[in-house]
Structures are given as structure tokens and as C-alpha cells.
Amino acid sequence: MAGPLITVLQKHPEITFFLVLGIGYVLGKIKLGSFSLGAVTGTLLAGVAVGQLGVQVSGEVKQCFFLLFLFSIGFRTGPQFFRGLRSDGLQQALLSAIIATTGLCTAYLVSLVFHYDAATAAGVIAGSLTESATIGTASDAITRLGLSAEQAEAMINRIPVAFAVTYLVGVVGAAWFLAQLAPKIMGVNLEEECRTYELEMQGGHTSHSTARRDIDLRAYTVQPGSPLIARSIPEIEALARDARLFVERMRRDGHIVDPDASTTVRPGDALAISGRRELLIRRVEEQRLGVLEVDDRELLDIPAESVDVVISSDRIDGRTLADVAGDEFARGVFLRRISRAGTEVPMFPAATLQRGDVLTIVGPLRRTTEAVKVIGVADRATEVTDMVLVAFGIVAGALIGIPALMLGRLELGLSLSVGVLLGGLVCGWLRSMWPRFFGRIPAPTLWVFESVGLAGFVAVVGLNAGPDFVRGLKASGVTLLVAGLVTVMVPHLVGVVLGRWVFKMHPGVLLGVCAGAGTATPALAAIQEAAKSPVPTLGYGVSYAVGNVLLALWGSIIVTMLR
């Protein structure tokens, strides 16, 4: 049975490709405690294993998957990358650039010590700082060195060997260093520091609501002697301004009416009041408002919706949640979630909203409709992807990256892959600025482009490198462990020292910046677990965008440095 199956796999590499993808995703789901390989590393190892059969897949297939990945990662992080170039994100962007550059210099010096060639050095920086895109940009740069096809292929096949070994060191090392050792180096109690910071962001109290508490609408009849009698609707809502309770409509003399600012409450009126459930119940009970809850289905039958909105308005950009909540358009509208570059941001009252953020708001339909007009553009669920934007964005980026300056047999230029990454960044930024004119890529599609795009690329890399992988691992395995450990620790140590004592960053935010600069999402989770707080997320968005771009670029740079 094995013989015929091997023959089929060798004759039909397209089948082998999907077999490797499936095995890779299975391996990626296996967990050892809190650690898992992830789909990319799982697929690389699966490709290497199946590649022992001598299956070869065309390099053009690999490149197509990689370009989709690069464009999508640029599209998602574009708004945060360009925001990092502005004054309000410049500090985080600068520290991220220092950490990424230190990673490049460390990998270069380590490679000189261990006499690594450019391909192995690229694998070290890709794995240690967990940036898989570096594999692709380095491979692209190697093909531009003027080597023969056989020399270039042999060199490229050494990249995944170094990546596979150092990636494990990078994931575990970054999480341990940033979550456990860095707070000790800074001499801080991370949990206490983040708790204090949360209080400051909340305005000094803990009664704020989080994204996960439900919004409710309840009906109350005003009893004789109630302190609400003869008060206007704005006056009643002012009694619970901090709880954000709103009178949506009322029943008077058997008729349902929409009250305005001049409407005053009479005995027997039934009020439909919206708010967060626990605050609504608590305020009605604690303040003895003289009302009786009733089940008035007609009164409560108000069309409502939950909608995602992309911030594109100058009126919202740069303002805090607490400030925006006081605007008239926010009356009766509640926030459930803030998403920034695919990461959920904590909803502190003092948190700053940024152009390109996606807000999930909920409330009566007429109020959310008005809110969308002020905030930006509704990002409603759709299955349609603007493939015109994707295709021409990739082409435009490639045309920018392909031109190169010839120095002898050496080509110096951005390279095709870096050009496509920049194309994605620009398209993502344009989408955040003018979402009405630039197409949408739904989140599930972005996931396919990013996850399957990168995994597909790595699958081909593993298959083609399979025969050379074991030999390379035997030759350099021990030194690669040391190289990976040094390359992941030194940049983060530099980041912690500079961030704490030069940039004067809050420890929790600083560690989020370090995790983002090293594109270490597992490390961010470990930091949040150690801090028992979402505060580190506040430093992750800009730094992750900058780290993605620079670490991808380093693949080309380190090949040039060690050519």
C-alpha cells in the first residue's frame, strides 16, 4: 500500500501539497502545556518529513502563496504602521525599530562567530524573532545574488533548517523573558503596576463596564410620589450619567410616544430604559426611583442592531472613549469591542480611539445609524472580497519592488516581496482613510490569505528542502540553539532597558511593545497572564506593525550583509 501511495505523491505534487497542509495544521494544534507549534512550524516540519520522498513543487506556487500573505499582513497593519510615524505613536514605533534593528545586528554578529552563511543567518533571525515572512524575503534576495540555479537552491534550502530550530527557542524564550525575567530586571510588580494603570485609565474608579456585559432594555412604570415626576428626559438621564442609562421611548395614556428634551414625566408613564444590565438593575434598586418594572412587550419592541464601524472621521480620531461617550450621537449607543490591527484593545474610559480602529457598537437601529454617520463607515458582515484591490495592490507593490540597481552581479533593490508588503501597507492605510472608496477584505478572507498563504509557502519550502534538512540539522543543530537564544534575548533586553529608563514607558505597555516588535503573539499572551491585565495590549498595535515590516525587510538586508 505504501509503495503505490508514494508513487502517487511523487507524480502528483499538488496532492502532496495539500497532504502537507493538513498534517501541518494537525501538528500545529498539538499542545504541550500552554505551548503549541502553530500551523506554520507544524507545516514546515510536515513538509520536511514528506519531502524525504523526493517530492518537488514549483517555486512559482510558493511565491504566489507568499505574496498573498505579504499583502494581507500589510493590509491589516497598514493603519497602525503609518500612525506609528506620527507624533502620538512615534515613541512606540522608535523603540520597536530599535528592537528590530538590534535583532538584525545580533543575528549578524552571531553568524560571524559561528561562520554561518547568509541563508542560515536569515533562518536564525526569522526563527528567533518568529517572523516567518523573513524566510520569503531572504529567499527572494538569494535569487538576486547572481548564483547558479543549483547554488541558489542549495542555499535557500538551508533557511528552514535554521528557522525550525530557532523558532522554538524564539517562542519559548520571548515568552519567558518578557513575562518572567523582564519585570525583575525593571524591579517592578507587574500585576500591581498594571492594576494602578487601569485605575488611572478608568478615571480612578472600577465601575466601568467591559465589552462582555450584556446591553438590556427594560420597562418601568412611574409610581405616584416618584422623584422622577416632573423631570425632563435629559434630567432623568443625568441622574445616571456615569452609568449611561437612556430613556428610549415611553407609553403615556395607552399610546407609545418618542419623548424629546422638553418631555416631562407624569405618574403612570411607562419608560423604556436602556443600559448595561447590571448597572440598570443596580441604579433602579439603589436610588429608590419609585418605579415598578413591567413586561410591556410593545413598548420594548424597538428595532436594534450590533454593527462594526471603521473609524475614518477626524471628529473621532485621537479622542478618548470617555470624551466621545458625551457626544449627542453616542446617546443610547453602547460599545462592545474595539479591534485594532486584528487585536482586541481594552475599553478603558481614557483609551484613545484611532483612525482604522473597528468599533462594535450596539443600540436601537435609529441611534446606531446616526452613530455610523459620525464615526465612519459600517463594516457589515459580507462574504465579498474586493479582489480588484487585492490583485492590483499586489501588482503595484511588485512593480515598485522589482527594479534594482546592478553592482557587478549583485542586484540591490527593495525586492518583489518587500514591494508587495509595502503595497499592502498603503492599501490598508488608504482603506482606513477612505473606506467608502477602497474595497473591503472580510476578516475570514484575511485569515485565509495570512494563515493558508504563509502555511502554503512554508509547505513548499519544507518539501523542497527535505533532503537537505536532516544533514543541515546534524551539522549546525547545537550552535543554532545558542544562536537562537542570543538573538531573541539581546534585542528584548535592549528594549526593556531603553523603554524603562530612557523612554520612561509604563512597564506593562513597554512589555507589549517588546512583544509586538518581535512579532511574538504568544509572548503577549504570557505577559497578559502574568500581569492579570489587558494593559500590555496597548503597546502591541503600533509595534507589531513596525516589527512586521522591518523583520520582513531584514531577510533581504542580512543576505546582502553576508553575501
XYZ file of C-alpha atoms in Angstrom:
563
model
C 0.000 0.000 0.000
C 2.827 2.385 0.911
C 4.553 1.914 -2.450
C 1.622 2.960 -4.673
C 0.825 5.888 -2.341
C 4.399 7.159 -2.537
C 4.274 6.886 -6.316
C 1.065 8.925 -6.420
C 2.567 11.603 -4.178
C 5.691 11.819 -6.334
C 3.751 12.046 -9.596
C 1.140 14.485 -8.253
C 2.843 17.157 -6.121
C -0.436 19.087 -5.975
C -1.897 16.260 -3.841
C 1.268 16.137 -1.743
C 0.972 19.873 -1.125
C -2.473 19.574 0.449
C -1.417 16.491 2.408
C 1.391 18.543 3.960
C -1.009 21.385 4.755
C -3.403 19.018 6.521
C -0.679 17.322 8.548
C 0.841 20.702 9.386
C -2.371 22.124 10.790
C -2.904 18.955 12.837
C 0.617 19.247 14.292
C 0.041 22.939 14.937
C -2.932 22.187 17.201
C -0.997 19.849 19.498
C -0.313 21.499 22.854
C 2.302 20.769 25.486
C 1.040 22.745 28.464
C 0.498 26.256 27.150
C 2.917 25.789 24.235
C 1.925 24.759 20.726
C 3.895 24.582 17.495
C 1.417 26.627 15.479
C 0.342 25.981 11.911
C 3.453 27.457 10.277
C 6.036 25.411 12.165
C 3.819 22.318 12.007
C 3.530 22.665 8.232
C 7.273 23.222 7.853
C 8.057 20.038 9.775
C 5.397 18.123 7.831
C 6.880 19.380 4.581
C 10.361 18.344 5.625
C 9.153 14.854 6.578
C 7.183 14.271 3.370
C 9.998 15.923 1.405
C 12.205 12.918 2.197
C 10.233 11.167 -0.560
C 11.857 13.473 -3.097
C 8.704 15.429 -3.999
C 9.407 18.792 -5.648
C 6.875 21.618 -6.058
C 7.316 24.555 -8.425
C 8.767 27.687 -6.846
C 6.090 29.806 -8.553
C 3.432 28.111 -6.408
C 5.397 29.009 -3.295
C 5.748 32.623 -4.398
C 2.026 33.082 -5.131
C 1.095 31.970 -1.626
C 3.767 34.184 -0.107
C 2.621 37.293 -1.976
C -0.941 36.779 -0.742
C 0.384 36.525 2.809
C 2.555 39.639 2.500
C -0.241 41.747 1.034
C -2.732 40.687 3.700
C -0.364 41.307 6.629
C 0.405 44.739 5.178
C -3.283 45.471 4.644
C -4.161 44.577 8.233
C -1.333 46.517 9.880
C -1.184 49.469 7.461
C -3.161 51.961 9.588
C -1.045 51.248 12.680
C 2.232 51.366 10.754
C 1.599 54.805 9.340
C 0.155 56.003 12.638
C 3.450 54.992 14.232
C 5.141 57.614 12.065
C 3.039 60.335 13.712
C 3.887 62.021 16.984
C 1.374 60.105 19.116
C 2.812 56.736 18.089
C 6.382 57.785 17.407
C 7.807 56.666 20.747
C 6.479 53.135 20.416
C 7.472 52.984 16.738
C 11.004 54.195 17.522
C 11.528 51.652 20.296
C 10.150 48.912 18.028
C 12.605 49.912 15.302
C 15.480 49.810 17.812
C 14.482 46.317 18.998
C 14.136 45.015 15.426
C 17.445 46.595 14.372
C 19.183 45.132 17.426
C 17.835 41.746 16.350
C 19.393 42.219 12.898
C 22.763 43.258 14.351
C 22.735 40.389 16.864
C 21.940 37.802 14.201
C 24.709 39.239 12.026
C 27.325 39.070 14.808
C 26.242 35.585 15.883
C 26.516 34.437 12.272
C 30.066 35.778 12.058
C 31.009 33.954 15.273
C 29.584 30.628 14.082
C 30.610 31.176 10.433
C 27.042 30.961 9.124
C 26.291 31.813 5.525
C 23.598 34.334 4.570
C 20.853 31.701 4.315
C 21.459 30.262 7.774
C 21.684 33.772 9.233
C 18.306 34.625 7.670
C 16.823 31.486 9.209
C 18.213 32.478 12.605
C 16.612 35.928 12.570
C 13.339 34.559 11.141
C 13.031 31.871 13.804
C 14.408 33.729 16.827
C 12.121 36.718 16.268
C 9.273 34.493 14.975
C 8.805 36.387 11.707
C 8.151 33.772 9.027
C 8.000 36.417 6.285
C 11.774 36.801 6.638
C 12.167 33.368 5.019
C 10.500 34.602 1.854
C 12.328 37.920 1.565
C 15.665 36.214 2.204
C 14.908 33.569 -0.437
C 13.984 36.333 -2.859
C 17.259 38.146 -2.118
C 19.328 34.979 -2.631
C 17.900 34.517 -6.125
C 19.208 38.016 -6.936
C 22.815 37.256 -5.965
C 23.779 36.068 -9.421
C 24.360 32.456 -8.342
C 23.634 29.447 -10.494
C 20.223 27.830 -10.059
C 21.766 24.868 -8.201
C 23.782 27.094 -5.860
C 20.777 29.317 -5.101
C 18.520 26.334 -4.393
C 21.060 24.691 -2.091
C 21.487 27.962 -0.227
C 17.750 28.598 0.104
C 17.251 25.079 1.495
C 19.435 25.986 4.480
C 16.995 28.674 5.646
C 14.267 26.332 7.003
C 16.844 24.294 8.949
C 17.865 27.347 10.987
C 14.271 28.564 11.198
C 12.876 25.293 12.569
C 15.436 25.093 15.397
C 15.474 28.755 16.398
C 11.701 29.239 16.142
C 11.082 27.006 19.145
C 13.762 28.907 21.057
C 12.242 32.223 19.960
C 8.677 31.423 21.030
C 9.591 29.988 24.423
C 12.452 32.416 25.061
C 10.481 35.587 24.305
C 7.527 34.483 26.431
C 9.728 33.547 29.397
C 11.968 36.608 29.216
C 9.222 39.219 28.792
C 6.699 37.693 31.199
C 9.020 36.462 33.956
C 12.516 37.950 33.777
C 11.865 41.455 32.411
C 9.703 42.595 35.385
C 12.525 41.526 37.728
C 15.076 43.473 35.661
C 12.839 46.561 35.897
C 12.295 45.938 39.608
C 8.509 46.151 39.374
C 5.491 44.155 40.439
C 3.870 43.861 37.026
C 0.425 42.965 38.357
C 0.373 45.956 40.737
C 1.697 48.351 38.098
C -0.994 47.307 35.628
C -3.743 47.479 38.245
C -2.711 51.057 39.102
C -2.572 51.962 35.409
C -6.061 50.546 34.887
C -7.385 52.746 37.698
C -5.822 55.790 36.048
C -7.296 54.865 32.668
C -10.684 54.364 34.324
C -10.635 57.789 35.934
C -9.843 56.446 39.409
C -12.744 54.047 39.867
C -13.578 50.485 38.896
C -17.236 50.796 37.996
C -16.613 50.867 34.259
C -18.185 48.179 32.116
C -16.309 45.746 29.952
C -17.151 44.551 26.475
C -18.681 41.306 27.654
C -21.589 42.590 29.750
C -24.919 42.494 28.002
C -26.954 45.514 26.998
C -30.556 45.405 28.160
C -33.816 47.279 27.630
C -36.378 47.273 30.474
C -39.740 48.912 31.042
C -40.650 50.723 34.276
C -43.931 52.374 35.294
C -43.554 55.625 37.267
C -45.413 55.385 40.590
C -47.094 58.311 42.433
C -44.526 60.112 44.587
C -41.586 59.071 42.394
C -38.686 61.600 42.308
C -38.782 61.272 38.511
C -42.151 63.056 38.259
C -41.973 66.489 36.567
C -38.386 65.894 35.458
C -37.411 66.137 31.786
C -35.827 63.227 29.960
C -32.325 64.854 29.967
C -32.656 65.450 33.718
C -33.555 61.810 34.345
C -30.644 60.582 32.237
C -28.298 62.979 34.098
C -29.131 61.149 37.346
C -27.226 58.139 35.972
C -24.781 59.832 33.611
C -21.834 57.694 34.755
C -23.891 54.511 34.210
C -25.084 55.687 30.758
C -28.781 54.837 31.123
C -31.103 56.253 28.455
C -34.857 56.653 28.041
C -35.584 55.305 24.571
C -39.367 55.856 24.485
C -42.423 55.855 26.722
C -46.064 54.836 26.963
C -48.491 57.571 28.033
C -52.256 57.171 28.274
C -52.004 53.871 26.421
C -50.049 55.331 23.497
C -46.357 54.831 22.687
C -44.506 58.108 22.065
C -40.920 59.154 21.374
C -40.071 61.760 24.051
C -37.909 64.794 23.333
C -35.845 67.038 25.583
C -38.908 69.019 26.682
C -40.993 65.990 27.695
C -41.579 65.724 31.441
C -42.573 62.559 33.250
C -46.021 62.060 34.794
C -47.341 59.416 37.200
C -48.360 56.287 35.285
C -45.911 56.827 32.411
C -44.029 53.690 31.364
C -40.401 54.320 30.403
C -38.265 52.049 28.209
C -34.734 52.451 29.616
C -31.594 51.014 28.014
C -28.245 50.342 29.634
C -25.872 47.651 30.780
C -27.947 45.111 32.635
C -26.117 45.067 35.971
C -25.921 48.881 36.147
C -29.545 49.290 35.146
C -30.793 46.952 37.866
C -28.448 48.380 40.492
C -29.399 52.026 39.876
C -33.126 51.360 39.938
C -32.810 49.475 43.236
C -30.256 51.730 44.955
C -31.737 55.126 44.121
C -35.346 54.281 45.058
C -36.715 55.889 41.933
C -40.301 54.961 42.691
C -40.781 52.826 39.602
C -42.175 49.349 39.043
C -40.801 47.048 36.351
C -43.418 45.825 33.880
C -43.378 43.483 30.900
C -44.606 45.821 28.158
C -43.667 43.921 25.015
C -44.941 46.559 22.604
C -43.006 49.305 24.375
C -39.821 47.225 24.367
C -40.180 46.123 20.744
C -37.548 48.544 19.425
C -35.515 47.571 16.331
C -31.881 47.206 17.392
C -28.614 46.072 15.837
C -24.992 45.328 16.522
C -22.682 46.692 13.842
C -18.943 47.051 13.233
C -17.821 50.561 12.272
C -14.435 51.585 10.856
C -13.266 54.902 12.307
C -12.485 57.317 9.470
C -13.748 60.607 10.917
C -11.439 63.343 12.187
C -14.129 64.046 14.766
C -13.377 60.700 16.455
C -9.690 60.096 15.689
C -7.448 60.824 18.696
C -10.234 61.264 21.274
C -10.770 59.160 24.399
C -13.719 56.858 24.958
C -14.921 58.979 27.889
C -14.856 62.102 25.731
C -16.709 60.514 22.819
C -19.325 58.988 25.140
C -20.544 62.510 25.979
C -21.401 63.398 22.356
C -25.032 63.501 21.340
C -24.575 60.854 18.645
C -23.427 58.372 21.343
C -26.681 58.669 23.283
C -28.226 55.220 23.571
C -25.266 53.612 21.777
C -23.033 51.133 23.616
C -19.583 49.808 22.786
C -18.928 46.087 22.851
C -15.451 45.807 21.354
C -12.520 47.743 19.926
C -10.355 45.943 17.372
C -7.020 47.381 16.232
C -4.952 45.577 13.584
C -6.836 42.382 14.436
C -6.158 42.656 18.190
C -8.806 43.489 20.786
C -7.997 46.679 22.711
C -9.113 47.165 26.357
C -12.045 49.579 26.670
C -10.767 51.954 29.332
C -12.524 55.362 29.521
C -9.146 57.037 28.911
C -8.274 54.776 25.951
C -7.648 56.740 22.747
C -9.548 55.857 19.588
C -7.574 55.795 16.349
C -8.401 56.004 12.681
C -8.748 52.490 11.307
C -9.993 51.006 14.593
C -13.093 48.845 14.248
C -15.761 49.566 16.884
C -18.527 47.067 17.570
C -21.496 49.151 18.701
C -24.989 48.112 19.742
C -28.216 50.032 20.286
C -31.552 50.975 18.736
C -31.340 50.941 14.955
C -32.087 54.650 14.572
C -29.289 55.535 17.009
C -26.642 53.201 15.554
C -27.474 54.533 12.078
C -26.732 58.089 13.227
C -23.615 56.970 15.086
C -22.215 55.256 11.988
C -22.559 58.517 10.031
C -20.413 60.332 12.597
C -17.830 57.605 13.282
C -17.023 56.403 9.774
C -18.283 53.533 7.646
C -20.224 50.429 8.643
C -18.166 47.274 8.210
C -21.112 44.946 7.844
C -20.671 41.203 7.516
C -20.137 40.183 3.925
C -18.669 37.277 2.024
C -17.482 39.518 -0.819
C -13.782 40.398 -1.099
C -12.609 43.243 -3.304
C -10.262 41.136 -5.424
C -9.634 44.132 -7.682
C -7.913 45.840 -4.747
C -6.014 42.676 -3.806
C -4.815 41.888 -7.327
C -3.831 45.395 -8.364
C -2.366 46.092 -4.908
C -0.038 43.104 -5.311
C 0.859 44.091 -8.882
C 1.550 47.719 -7.954
C 3.698 46.710 -4.988
C 5.616 44.205 -7.092
C 6.315 46.784 -9.806
C 7.738 49.096 -7.144
C 9.901 46.370 -5.613
C 11.267 44.688 -8.767
C 13.523 47.483 -10.132
C 17.068 47.067 -8.810
C 20.473 48.668 -9.142
C 23.122 46.345 -10.587
C 26.542 46.313 -8.898
C 28.502 43.728 -10.809
C 26.429 40.536 -10.498
C 24.673 41.823 -7.361
C 21.187 43.346 -7.550
C 20.308 45.981 -4.941
C 16.661 46.930 -4.571
C 13.564 46.536 -2.423
C 12.794 43.130 -3.982
C 9.417 41.905 -5.190
C 8.313 40.581 -1.795
C 9.116 43.761 0.135
C 7.385 45.792 -2.579
C 4.199 43.722 -2.166
C 4.347 44.177 1.612
C 4.554 47.951 1.127
C 1.672 47.736 -1.353
C -0.443 46.038 1.318
C 0.521 48.682 3.891
C -0.550 51.505 1.578
C -3.833 49.794 0.640
C -4.636 49.151 4.309
C -3.902 52.774 5.180
C -5.999 54.071 2.276
C -8.848 51.815 3.404
C -8.708 53.365 6.889
C -8.682 56.889 5.458
C -11.378 56.499 2.817
C -13.252 53.225 3.465
C -16.077 54.243 1.123
C -13.733 54.231 -1.868
C -11.371 51.374 -1.078
C -12.661 47.831 -1.032
C -13.156 45.561 1.905
C -11.437 42.293 2.743
C -13.576 40.389 5.294
C -11.801 39.040 8.363
C -12.256 35.362 7.316
C -10.653 36.128 3.944
C -7.747 37.893 5.614
C -7.299 34.813 7.778
C -7.158 32.568 4.700
C -4.665 34.874 2.978
C -2.459 35.137 6.077
C -2.667 31.635 7.535
C -3.014 29.495 4.409
C -0.828 31.868 2.398
C 2.073 31.560 4.820
C 1.475 27.869 5.556
C 1.299 27.137 1.812
C 4.569 28.940 1.243
C 6.258 27.110 4.121
C 4.862 23.764 2.917
C 6.669 24.134 -0.400
C 9.826 25.330 1.375
C 9.760 22.229 3.577
C 9.086 19.851 0.700
C 11.910 21.221 -1.439
C 14.341 21.423 1.479
C 13.502 17.976 2.850
C 16.526 16.040 1.563
C 18.978 18.701 2.856
C 17.212 19.346 6.155
C 18.478 16.409 8.197
C 22.085 16.887 7.041
C 21.960 20.574 7.920
C 20.427 19.896 11.323
C 23.175 17.407 12.199
C 25.860 19.859 11.154
C 24.577 23.008 12.900
C 21.870 21.959 15.374
C 23.717 22.712 18.632
C 25.105 26.068 17.553
C 21.682 27.076 16.232
C 20.206 26.642 19.717
C 22.798 29.038 21.119
C 22.365 31.451 18.212
C 18.602 31.472 18.648
C 18.817 32.087 22.389
C 21.208 35.029 21.985
C 19.263 36.531 19.085
C 15.955 36.527 20.969
C 17.299 37.674 24.350
C 19.575 40.568 23.381
C 17.007 42.663 21.434
C 14.373 42.284 24.156
C 16.909 43.152 26.862
C 17.857 46.300 24.965
C 14.170 47.123 24.519
C 13.392 46.699 28.220
C 16.360 48.806 29.364
C 15.756 51.650 26.892
C 11.987 51.579 27.298
C 12.127 51.694 31.080
C 14.946 54.147 31.746
C 15.213 56.210 28.546
C 11.672 56.297 27.108
C 10.098 56.125 30.603
C 7.295 53.828 29.412
C 4.847 52.147 31.745
C 6.157 48.588 32.385
C 3.008 46.864 31.129
C 2.814 48.930 27.930
C 6.576 48.523 27.422
C 6.391 44.733 27.513
C 3.556 44.870 24.968
C 5.794 46.993 22.725
C 8.615 44.444 23.035
C 6.274 41.571 22.170
C 4.954 43.459 19.147
C 8.404 44.457 17.895
C 9.401 40.783 17.998
C 6.052 39.731 16.446
C 5.711 37.440 19.475
C 1.970 36.953 19.936
C 2.423 34.006 22.365
C 4.669 36.272 24.451
C 1.897 38.886 24.601
C -0.484 36.261 25.961
C 2.112 35.228 28.563
C 2.636 38.864 29.600
C -1.101 39.443 29.999
C -1.379 36.287 32.063
C 1.467 37.407 34.345
C 0.018 40.926 34.618
C -3.573 39.686 35.039
C -4.451 42.690 32.890
C -5.063 43.701 29.258
C -2.768 46.755 29.636
C 0.134 45.233 27.599
C -2.155 45.176 24.564
C -1.981 48.988 24.473
C 1.654 48.762 23.373
C 1.202 45.961 20.868
C -0.566 47.505 17.844
C 1.960 50.041 16.523
C 4.982 47.922 17.497
C 3.580 44.806 15.804
C 3.056 46.736 12.570
C 6.573 48.189 12.644
C 8.100 44.842 13.643
C 6.353 43.005 10.806
C 7.688 45.411 8.201
C 11.265 45.684 9.477
C 11.784 41.998 10.277
C 10.498 41.071 6.823
C 12.893 43.602 5.319
C 15.803 42.157 7.328
C 15.634 38.981 5.246
C 16.918 40.941 2.260
C 19.308 43.035 4.331
C 21.105 40.189 6.103
C 21.593 38.321 2.834
C 23.228 41.449 1.410
C 25.405 41.864 4.535
C 26.636 38.255 4.427
C 26.578 37.570 0.701
